[in-house]
Amino acid sequence: MKHNKWINYIHLLGSDELELREQQALNEHLKVCSGCRAVYEQLRLDWAGVIGEMTMSPHIPNPEALTASILTRIENMDTQSFKHQQLRVAKGFQLVFHPDIRLGLQIATLVLLAVFLVEQYEVTKSVKRLEIQMHKQSNQAHVVILPDRIKKRLLVNLKQQLDKHSLSSKRIERVINRLEITAQPADFWHLESGANEGDSELSIFERMKDNWRRP
Amino acid sequence: MTPSESQRTDVQLIRDCQSHDQAAFRYLVERYQATAFRFAFRLSCETMLAEDICQKAFLRVWNYRLKLNPEARFATLLYTIVSQLWIDETRSRNRRPSSKDSIDLNQDLISNEPSIETISHNQDLARRIKRLSHKLPPKQRLVFTLRDLEDLSIAEVVQITGISAGSVKTNLSLARRKLRQQLQAITGIES
Ligand SMILES: [Zn+2]
């Protein structure tokens, strides 16, 4: 079995399968190994003789018929897939125009329209309310816009208080908005400096909560 | 076929096929069906099966035409598809060894009776190929047919079979060894 590699090489001789260094190595081995040399001599029989009779070309029984058959099959396939597509589209249309489905679609459209109108009304109303409120308070309150960083911290803190005071998240939001309008810059000084952060936020919250409840 | 149409390169023909040009596809079939048939026959040694594989190969080309790279060598693609179809056929026959013929042969061609000359030529060739190579396992037969009968380079055989170059060479060497042994056995008996 040791010589298997060399026997393999011998069978690859004569074409471009062996690299130069492999050929050189084989030549060296053949010089010293009588067994492999015997195989090599044996195989100097004409390789063309071995495969020569296999390399004839077969005849296609009817080349034109073969071409025609391939093209016919392709046409059939394309027509079929086109028909399938048409059928699918037709079925889709049938489904859409089925009386029951048509009625359903009409009802759904009306419901969606109603929901849209109600929502629009609500939005308009709340915007107006906000405008009036802003107008009222702009004269009496010192307006401060909270920095985002503080607003975030406040929100976290306020959310923790949510259960305690059973405020809805909408109300929490309103508290924050009101805070922006009525808080004094001094209220945030502690927050900015980082001293007693929790306390400051809490006290602000408590104060604002009271303010909020008073009216 | 006008000269200008028949002279379209493979790259142009594939591009035209991708624009759903069936005429371009016809030229491609006319140009390559002999190659596909010959290779399929050398692998299968059966005229009808070779025709069937040839047809299926072109159908596959048409179905996957949009995914083809027009710049790639078309013959290599065709060899790859035919190889796959032949391997599939060999496997499905191994699963049902009792039936010798493919169940999916195209009936259109069967009605087209080949001439006696064609039948005997192909039978003779099939006998010669089988006589020497019937002991080859599919991988060795595939590599040997591509390299020594179809005269493709090792690089192309690697590309078509998806086998590494080292493994291609090993399989090729084993196949040649078996063929030579078979030839010696036969000539030994005959002399
Ligand atoms: Zn040796």
CSV table of C-alpha atoms and ligand atoms in Angstrom, one decimal:
chain,number,residue,atom,x,y,z
A,1,MET,CA,0.0,0.0,0.0
A,2,LYS,CA,3.0,2.3,0.5
A,3,HIS,CA,3.4,2.5,-3.3
A,4,ASN,CA,-0.3,3.4,-3.9
A,5,LYS,CA,0.6,7.1,-4.2
A,6,TRP,CA,3.1,6.3,-6.9
A,7,ILE,CA,0.7,4.0,-8.7
A,8,ASN,CA,-1.8,6.8,-8.6
A,9,TYR,CA,0.7,9.2,-10.1
A,10,ILE,CA,1.6,6.7,-12.9
A,11,HIS,CA,-2.1,6.6,-13.9
A,12,LEU,CA,-2.1,10.4,-14.1
A,13,LEU,CA,1.0,10.6,-16.3
A,14,GLY,CA,0.8,11.8,-19.8
A,15,SER,CA,-1.7,14.7,-19.3
A,16,ASP,CA,-1.6,17.8,-17.3
A,17,GLU,CA,-2.9,16.3,-14.0
A,18,LEU,CA,0.5,15.9,-12.4
A,19,GLU,CA,2.4,18.9,-11.3
A,20,LEU,CA,6.1,19.2,-12.2
A,21,ARG,CA,7.4,18.4,-8.8
A,22,GLU,CA,5.1,15.4,-8.6
A,23,GLN,CA,6.4,14.2,-11.9
A,24,GLN,CA,10.0,14.7,-10.8
A,25,ALA,CA,9.3,12.8,-7.6
A,26,LEU,CA,7.8,9.9,-9.5
A,27,ASN,CA,10.8,9.8,-11.8
A,28,GLU,CA,13.1,9.5,-8.8
A,29,HIS,CA,10.9,6.7,-7.3
A,30,LEU,CA,10.8,4.8,-10.6
A,31,LYS,CA,14.6,4.7,-10.6
A,32,VAL,CA,14.7,2.9,-7.2
A,33,CYS,CA,11.5,0.8,-7.2
A,34,SER,CA,11.3,-2.1,-9.5
A,35,GLY,CA,7.6,-2.9,-8.6
A,36,CYS,CA,6.4,0.5,-9.6
A,37,ARG,CA,8.6,0.5,-12.7
A,38,ALA,CA,6.9,-2.7,-13.8
A,39,VAL,CA,3.5,-1.1,-13.5
A,40,TYR,CA,4.8,1.9,-15.4
A,41,GLU,CA,6.1,-0.3,-18.2
A,42,GLN,CA,2.8,-2.2,-18.4
A,43,LEU,CA,0.9,1.1,-18.7
A,44,ARG,CA,2.9,2.4,-21.5
A,45,LEU,CA,0.4,0.4,-23.5
A,46,ASP,CA,-1.4,3.1,-25.5
A,47,TRP,CA,-3.9,4.9,-23.3
A,48,ALA,CA,-5.7,5.9,-26.5
A,49,GLY,CA,-6.3,2.3,-27.1
A,50,VAL,CA,-8.0,2.0,-23.7
A,51,ILE,CA,-10.4,4.8,-24.1
A,52,GLY,CA,-10.3,5.2,-27.9
A,53,GLU,CA,-13.3,3.0,-28.5
A,54,MET,CA,-15.3,4.9,-25.8
A,55,THR,CA,-14.8,8.4,-27.3
A,56,MET,CA,-17.1,7.9,-30.3
A,57,SER,CA,-20.1,10.2,-30.3
A,58,PRO,CA,-23.5,8.8,-29.9
A,59,HIS,CA,-26.2,9.7,-32.5
A,60,ILE,CA,-29.3,11.7,-31.5
A,61,PRO,CA,-32.2,9.7,-33.0
A,62,ASN,CA,-33.8,12.9,-34.3
A,63,PRO,CA,-32.2,16.2,-33.5
A,64,GLU,CA,-35.0,18.4,-34.9
A,65,ALA,CA,-37.6,16.4,-32.9
A,66,LEU,CA,-35.5,16.8,-29.8
A,67,THR,CA,-35.3,20.6,-30.2
A,68,ALA,CA,-39.0,20.8,-31.0
A,69,SER,CA,-39.9,18.7,-28.0
A,70,ILE,CA,-37.8,20.9,-25.6
A,71,LEU,CA,-39.4,24.1,-27.1
A,72,THR,CA,-42.9,22.6,-26.8
A,73,ARG,CA,-42.4,21.6,-23.2
A,74,ILE,CA,-41.2,25.2,-22.5
A,75,GLU,CA,-44.2,26.7,-24.2
A,76,ASN,CA,-46.6,24.4,-22.3
A,77,MET,CA,-44.9,25.3,-19.1
A,78,ASP,CA,-45.1,29.0,-19.7
A,79,THR,CA,-48.7,28.9,-20.8
A,80,GLN,CA,-49.6,26.8,-17.8
A,81,SER,CA,-47.9,29.2,-15.4
A,82,PHE,CA,-49.6,32.2,-17.2
A,83,LYS,CA,-53.0,30.5,-16.9
A,84,HIS,CA,-52.3,29.8,-13.2
A,85,GLN,CA,-51.5,33.5,-12.7
A,86,GLN,CA,-54.7,34.5,-14.5
A,87,LEU,CA,-56.7,32.1,-12.5
A,88,ARG,CA,-55.3,33.4,-9.3
A,89,VAL,CA,-56.1,37.0,-10.3
A,90,ALA,CA,-59.6,36.0,-11.3
A,91,LYS,CA,-60.2,34.2,-8.1
A,92,GLY,CA,-59.0,37.3,-6.2
A,93,PHE,CA,-61.5,39.5,-8.0
A,94,GLN,CA,-64.3,37.0,-7.4
A,95,LEU,CA,-63.6,37.0,-3.7
A,96,VAL,CA,-63.5,40.8,-3.5
A,97,PHE,CA,-66.8,41.2,-5.4
A,98,HIS,CA,-68.6,38.4,-3.5
A,99,PRO,CA,-71.8,40.1,-2.1
A,100,ASP,CA,-71.1,39.1,1.5
A,101,ILE,CA,-67.5,40.4,1.4
A,102,ARG,CA,-68.6,43.6,-0.3
A,103,LEU,CA,-71.0,44.3,2.5
A,104,GLY,CA,-68.3,43.6,5.0
A,105,LEU,CA,-65.8,45.9,3.3
A,106,GLN,CA,-68.5,48.7,3.3
A,107,ILE,CA,-69.2,48.3,7.0
A,108,ALA,CA,-65.5,48.2,7.8
A,109,THR,CA,-64.9,51.4,5.8
A,110,LEU,CA,-67.7,53.2,7.6
A,111,VAL,CA,-66.4,52.1,11.0
A,112,LEU,CA,-62.9,53.3,10.2
A,113,LEU,CA,-64.2,56.6,9.0
A,114,ALA,CA,-66.1,57.1,12.2
A,115,VAL,CA,-63.1,56.3,14.4
A,116,PHE,CA,-61.0,58.7,12.4
A,117,LEU,CA,-63.5,61.5,12.7
A,118,VAL,CA,-63.9,61.0,16.5
A,119,GLU,CA,-60.1,61.0,16.9
A,120,GLN,CA,-59.8,64.2,14.9
A,121,TYR,CA,-62.4,65.9,17.0
A,122,GLU,CA,-60.6,64.9,20.2
A,123,VAL,CA,-57.2,66.1,19.0
A,124,THR,CA,-58.7,69.5,17.9
A,125,LYS,CA,-60.4,69.9,21.2
A,126,SER,CA,-57.3,69.1,23.3
A,127,VAL,CA,-55.1,71.4,21.2
A,128,LYS,CA,-57.6,74.2,21.8
A,129,ARG,CA,-57.7,73.6,25.5
A,130,LEU,CA,-54.0,73.6,25.7
A,131,GLU,CA,-53.8,76.9,23.8
A,132,ILE,CA,-56.3,78.5,26.2
A,133,GLN,CA,-54.3,77.2,29.2
A,134,MET,CA,-51.0,78.4,27.8
A,135,HIS,CA,-52.5,81.8,27.2
A,136,LYS,CA,-53.9,82.1,30.7
A,137,GLN,CA,-50.7,81.0,32.4
A,138,SER,CA,-48.1,82.8,30.3
A,139,ASN,CA,-48.8,86.0,32.2
A,140,GLN,CA,-48.7,84.6,35.8
A,141,ALA,CA,-46.0,81.9,35.6
A,142,HIS,CA,-42.3,81.8,35.1
A,143,VAL,CA,-41.8,79.5,32.2
A,144,VAL,CA,-38.9,77.1,32.4
A,145,ILE,CA,-38.1,74.5,29.9
A,146,LEU,CA,-36.7,71.5,31.7
A,147,PRO,CA,-33.4,70.1,30.3
A,148,ASP,CA,-34.0,66.6,28.8
A,149,ARG,CA,-31.7,65.0,31.2
A,150,ILE,CA,-33.7,66.2,34.2
A,151,LYS,CA,-37.0,65.5,32.6
A,152,LYS,CA,-35.9,61.9,32.1
A,153,ARG,CA,-34.9,61.6,35.7
A,154,LEU,CA,-38.1,63.2,36.9
A,155,LEU,CA,-40.1,60.9,34.7
A,156,VAL,CA,-38.4,57.8,36.3
A,157,ASN,CA,-39.0,59.1,39.7
A,158,LEU,CA,-42.6,60.0,39.0
A,159,LYS,CA,-43.3,56.7,37.5
A,160,GLN,CA,-42.1,55.1,40.8
A,161,GLN,CA,-44.7,57.3,42.6
A,162,LEU,CA,-47.4,56.1,40.2
A,163,ASP,CA,-48.7,53.4,42.5
A,164,LYS,CA,-48.4,55.4,45.6
A,165,HIS,CA,-50.6,58.2,44.3
A,166,SER,CA,-52.5,56.2,41.9
A,167,LEU,CA,-52.0,58.7,39.1
A,168,SER,CA,-52.6,57.6,35.5
A,169,SER,CA,-49.7,58.0,33.1
A,170,LYS,CA,-51.6,60.7,31.3
A,171,ARG,CA,-51.8,62.7,34.5
A,172,ILE,CA,-48.1,62.1,35.2
A,173,GLU,CA,-47.5,63.6,31.8
A,174,ARG,CA,-49.6,66.6,32.6
A,175,VAL,CA,-47.8,67.1,35.9
A,176,ILE,CA,-44.5,67.2,34.0
A,177,ASN,CA,-45.9,69.7,31.5
A,178,ARG,CA,-47.2,71.9,34.3
A,179,LEU,CA,-43.9,71.6,36.0
A,180,GLU,CA,-42.3,73.1,33.0
A,181,ILE,CA,-44.6,76.1,33.2
A,182,THR,CA,-44.5,76.8,36.9
A,183,ALA,CA,-41.2,75.6,38.2
A,184,GLN,CA,-38.6,78.1,39.2
A,185,PRO,CA,-35.0,77.8,38.0
A,186,ALA,CA,-33.9,77.5,41.7
A,187,ASP,CA,-35.9,74.2,41.9
A,188,PHE,CA,-33.4,72.6,39.6
A,189,TRP,CA,-30.3,73.9,41.0
A,190,HIS,CA,-30.0,71.0,43.4
A,191,LEU,CA,-30.6,68.6,40.5
A,192,GLU,CA,-27.9,70.2,38.5
A,193,SER,CA,-25.4,70.1,41.3
A,194,GLY,CA,-26.2,66.5,42.1
A,195,ALA,CA,-26.9,67.0,45.8
A,196,ASN,CA,-29.8,65.1,47.3
A,197,GLU,CA,-31.1,64.3,43.9
A,198,GLY,CA,-33.9,62.0,45.0
A,199,ASP,CA,-35.1,64.4,47.6
A,200,SER,CA,-35.2,67.3,45.2
A,201,GLU,CA,-37.1,65.5,42.6
A,202,LEU,CA,-39.4,64.1,45.1
A,203,SER,CA,-40.0,67.5,46.8
A,204,ILE,CA,-40.6,69.1,43.4
A,205,PHE,CA,-43.0,66.4,42.6
A,206,GLU,CA,-44.8,66.7,45.9
A,207,ARG,CA,-45.2,70.4,45.5
A,208,MET,CA,-46.4,70.1,42.0
A,209,LYS,CA,-48.8,67.4,42.9
A,210,ASP,CA,-50.3,69.7,45.5
A,211,ASN,CA,-50.5,72.5,43.0
A,212,TRP,CA,-52.1,70.3,40.6
A,213,ARG,CA,-54.7,69.2,43.1
A,214,ARG,CA,-55.5,72.6,44.5
A,215,PRO,CA,-57.6,73.9,41.7
B,1,MET,CA,-32.1,31.2,-38.8
B,2,THR,CA,-30.5,34.3,-40.3
B,3,PRO,CA,-26.6,34.5,-40.1
B,4,SER,CA,-26.7,37.4,-37.7
B,5,GLU,CA,-29.0,35.5,-35.3
B,6,SER,CA,-27.1,32.3,-35.5
B,7,GLN,CA,-23.8,34.2,-34.8
B,8,ARG,CA,-25.0,35.6,-31.6
B,9,THR,CA,-22.6,34.7,-28.8
B,10,ASP,CA,-23.6,32.6,-25.9
B,11,VAL,CA,-23.5,35.7,-23.7
B,12,GLN,CA,-25.9,37.5,-26.0
B,13,LEU,CA,-28.2,34.5,-26.3
B,14,ILE,CA,-28.4,34.1,-22.5
B,15,ARG,CA,-29.1,37.8,-22.1
B,16,ASP,CA,-31.9,37.5,-24.8
B,17,CYS,CA,-33.3,34.5,-23.0
B,18,GLN,CA,-33.4,36.6,-19.8
B,19,SER,CA,-35.7,39.0,-21.8
B,20,HIS,CA,-37.9,36.0,-22.5
B,21,ASP,CA,-36.8,35.6,-26.1
B,22,GLN,CA,-37.7,32.1,-27.0
B,23,ALA,CA,-36.0,32.3,-30.4
B,24,ALA,CA,-32.7,32.9,-28.6
B,25,PHE,CA,-33.4,29.9,-26.5
B,26,ARG,CA,-33.9,27.8,-29.6
B,27,TYR,CA,-30.5,28.8,-30.9
B,28,LEU,CA,-29.0,27.8,-27.6
B,29,VAL,CA,-30.7,24.4,-27.7
B,30,GLU,CA,-29.6,23.8,-31.3
B,31,ARG,CA,-26.0,24.8,-30.4
B,32,TYR,CA,-25.7,22.7,-27.3
B,33,GLN,CA,-28.1,19.8,-27.4
B,34,ALA,CA,-25.6,17.5,-29.0
B,35,THR,CA,-23.1,18.2,-26.2
B,36,ALA,CA,-25.7,17.6,-23.5
B,37,PHE,CA,-27.0,14.4,-25.2
B,38,ARG,CA,-23.5,13.0,-25.8
B,39,PHE,CA,-22.4,13.6,-22.2
B,40,ALA,CA,-25.7,12.2,-20.8
B,41,PHE,CA,-25.3,9.1,-23.1
B,42,ARG,CA,-21.7,8.6,-22.0
B,43,LEU,CA,-22.8,8.6,-18.4
B,44,SER,CA,-26.0,6.5,-18.8
B,45,CYS,CA,-25.3,4.4,-21.9
B,46,GLU,CA,-29.0,4.7,-22.8
B,47,THR,CA,-30.4,6.7,-25.7
B,48,MET,CA,-33.8,7.4,-24.3
B,49,LEU,CA,-32.6,8.3,-20.9
B,50,ALA,CA,-29.9,10.6,-22.4
B,51,GLU,CA,-32.6,12.4,-24.4
B,52,ASP,CA,-34.7,12.8,-21.3
B,53,ILE,CA,-31.8,14.2,-19.3
B,54,CYS,CA,-31.0,16.5,-22.2
B,55,GLN,CA,-34.6,17.8,-22.3
B,56,LYS,CA,-34.8,18.3,-18.5
B,57,ALA,CA,-31.4,20.1,-18.5
B,58,PHE,CA,-32.7,22.7,-21.0
B,59,LEU,CA,-35.9,23.1,-19.2
B,60,ARG,CA,-33.9,23.8,-16.1
B,61,VAL,CA,-31.8,26.3,-18.0
B,62,TRP,CA,-35.0,28.1,-19.1
B,63,ASN,CA,-36.6,28.0,-15.6
B,64,TYR,CA,-33.5,29.5,-14.0
B,65,ARG,CA,-32.5,31.8,-16.9
B,66,LEU,CA,-33.0,34.9,-14.8
B,67,LYS,CA,-30.5,33.7,-12.2
B,68,LEU,CA,-27.8,32.8,-14.7
B,69,ASN,CA,-24.6,34.8,-15.1
B,70,PRO,CA,-24.5,35.4,-18.9
B,71,GLU,CA,-20.7,35.9,-18.7
B,72,ALA,CA,-20.1,32.4,-17.3
B,73,ARG,CA,-19.3,29.6,-19.7
B,74,PHE,CA,-22.6,28.1,-20.8
B,75,ALA,CA,-21.2,24.6,-21.5
B,76,THR,CA,-19.9,24.4,-17.9
B,77,LEU,CA,-23.4,25.1,-16.6
B,78,LEU,CA,-24.9,22.5,-18.9
B,79,TYR,CA,-22.4,19.9,-17.8
B,80,THR,CA,-23.2,20.7,-14.2
B,81,ILE,CA,-27.0,20.3,-14.7
B,82,VAL,CA,-26.6,17.1,-16.7
B,83,SER,CA,-24.3,15.7,-14.0
B,84,GLN,CA,-26.9,16.5,-11.3
B,85,LEU,CA,-29.7,15.0,-13.3
B,86,TRP,CA,-27.8,11.8,-14.0
B,87,ILE,CA,-26.8,11.5,-10.3
B,88,ASP,CA,-30.5,12.0,-9.3
B,89,GLU,CA,-31.5,9.3,-11.8
B,90,THR,CA,-28.8,6.9,-10.6
B,91,ARG,CA,-30.0,7.4,-7.0
B,92,SER,CA,-33.7,7.0,-7.8
B,93,ARG,CA,-32.8,3.8,-9.7
B,94,ASN,CA,-30.9,2.5,-6.7
B,95,ARG,CA,-34.0,3.1,-4.6
B,96,ARG,CA,-36.1,1.0,-7.0
B,97,PRO,CA,-33.7,-1.5,-8.4
B,98,SER,CA,-36.4,-3.7,-9.9
B,99,SER,CA,-37.4,-1.2,-12.6
B,100,LYS,CA,-34.7,-0.6,-15.1
B,101,ASP,CA,-36.1,2.4,-17.0
B,102,SER,CA,-36.8,5.9,-15.8
B,103,ILE,CA,-40.5,6.3,-15.1
B,104,ASP,CA,-40.4,9.9,-16.3
B,105,LEU,CA,-39.3,9.4,-19.9
B,106,ASN,CA,-40.9,11.9,-22.3
B,107,GLN,CA,-43.4,10.0,-24.4
B,108,ASP,CA,-43.1,12.5,-27.3
B,109,LEU,CA,-39.8,11.1,-28.4
B,110,ILE,CA,-40.7,7.5,-28.0
B,111,SER,CA,-43.2,7.9,-30.9
B,112,ASN,CA,-40.3,9.2,-33.0
B,113,GLU,CA,-38.7,5.9,-34.0
B,114,PRO,CA,-35.0,6.2,-34.4
B,115,SER,CA,-33.4,4.6,-37.5
B,116,ILE,CA,-31.9,1.1,-37.3
B,117,GLU,CA,-28.5,2.6,-38.0
B,118,THR,CA,-28.8,5.0,-35.0
B,119,ILE,CA,-30.0,2.2,-32.8
B,120,SER,CA,-27.1,-0.1,-33.6
B,121,HIS,CA,-24.5,2.6,-33.5
B,122,ASN,CA,-25.6,3.7,-30.0
B,123,GLN,CA,-26.0,0.1,-28.8
B,124,ASP,CA,-22.5,-0.7,-30.0
B,125,LEU,CA,-21.0,2.4,-28.3
B,126,ALA,CA,-22.9,1.7,-25.1
B,127,ARG,CA,-21.5,-1.8,-25.0
B,128,ARG,CA,-18.0,-0.5,-25.5
B,129,ILE,CA,-18.3,2.0,-22.7
B,130,LYS,CA,-20.0,-0.4,-20.3
B,131,ARG,CA,-17.6,-3.2,-21.1
B,132,LEU,CA,-14.7,-1.1,-19.6
B,133,SER,CA,-16.4,1.2,-17.1
B,134,HIS,CA,-19.3,-0.8,-15.7
B,135,LYS,CA,-17.4,-1.3,-12.4
B,136,LEU,CA,-16.9,2.4,-11.8
B,137,PRO,CA,-18.8,4.0,-8.9
B,138,PRO,CA,-20.8,7.2,-10.0
B,139,LYS,CA,-18.2,9.6,-8.7
B,140,GLN,CA,-15.3,8.0,-10.6
B,141,ARG,CA,-17.4,7.5,-13.7
B,142,LEU,CA,-18.4,11.2,-13.6
B,143,VAL,CA,-14.9,12.5,-13.2
B,144,PHE,CA,-13.5,10.1,-15.8
B,145,THR,CA,-16.2,10.9,-18.4
B,146,LEU,CA,-15.7,14.7,-17.9
B,147,ARG,CA,-11.9,14.5,-18.0
B,148,ASP,CA,-11.0,11.7,-20.5
B,149,LEU,CA,-14.1,11.5,-22.7
B,150,GLU,CA,-15.3,15.1,-22.7
B,151,ASP,CA,-11.7,16.3,-22.6
B,152,LEU,CA,-12.3,19.0,-20.0
B,153,SER,CA,-9.6,20.5,-17.8
B,154,ILE,CA,-9.2,19.5,-14.1
B,155,ALA,CA,-10.3,23.0,-13.2
B,156,GLU,CA,-13.5,22.6,-15.1
B,157,VAL,CA,-14.2,19.2,-13.6
B,158,VAL,CA,-13.7,20.7,-10.2
B,159,GLN,CA,-16.2,23.5,-11.0
B,160,ILE,CA,-18.8,21.1,-12.5
B,161,THR,CA,-18.6,18.4,-9.8
B,162,GLY,CA,-18.0,20.6,-6.8
B,163,ILE,CA,-15.3,18.1,-5.7
B,164,SER,CA,-11.9,19.4,-4.7
B,165,ALA,CA,-9.0,19.2,-7.2
B,166,GLY,CA,-7.2,16.6,-5.0
B,167,SER,CA,-10.3,14.4,-4.9
B,168,VAL,CA,-10.8,14.8,-8.6
B,169,LYS,CA,-7.3,13.5,-9.3
B,170,THR,CA,-7.6,10.6,-6.9
B,171,ASN,CA,-11.0,9.6,-8.5
B,172,LEU,CA,-9.6,10.0,-11.9
B,173,SER,CA,-6.5,7.8,-11.2
B,174,LEU,CA,-8.7,5.1,-9.6
B,175,ALA,CA,-11.0,5.1,-12.6
B,176,ARG,CA,-8.2,4.8,-15.1
B,177,ARG,CA,-6.6,2.0,-13.0
B,178,LYS,CA,-9.9,0.1,-13.0
B,179,LEU,CA,-10.4,0.7,-16.8
B,180,ARG,CA,-6.9,-0.6,-17.5
B,181,GLN,CA,-7.3,-3.6,-15.3
B,182,GLN,CA,-10.6,-4.3,-17.0
B,183,LEU,CA,-9.0,-4.0,-20.4
B,184,GLN,CA,-6.3,-6.3,-19.4
B,185,ALA,CA,-8.8,-8.8,-18.1
B,186,ILE,CA,-10.8,-8.6,-21.3
B,187,THR,CA,-7.8,-8.9,-23.7
B,188,GLY,CA,-6.4,-11.7,-21.5
B,189,ILE,CA,-9.6,-13.6,-21.9
B,190,GLU,CA,-9.9,-12.8,-25.6
B,191,SER,CA,-6.3,-13.8,-26.4
C,1,ZN,ZN,7.2,1.8,-5.7
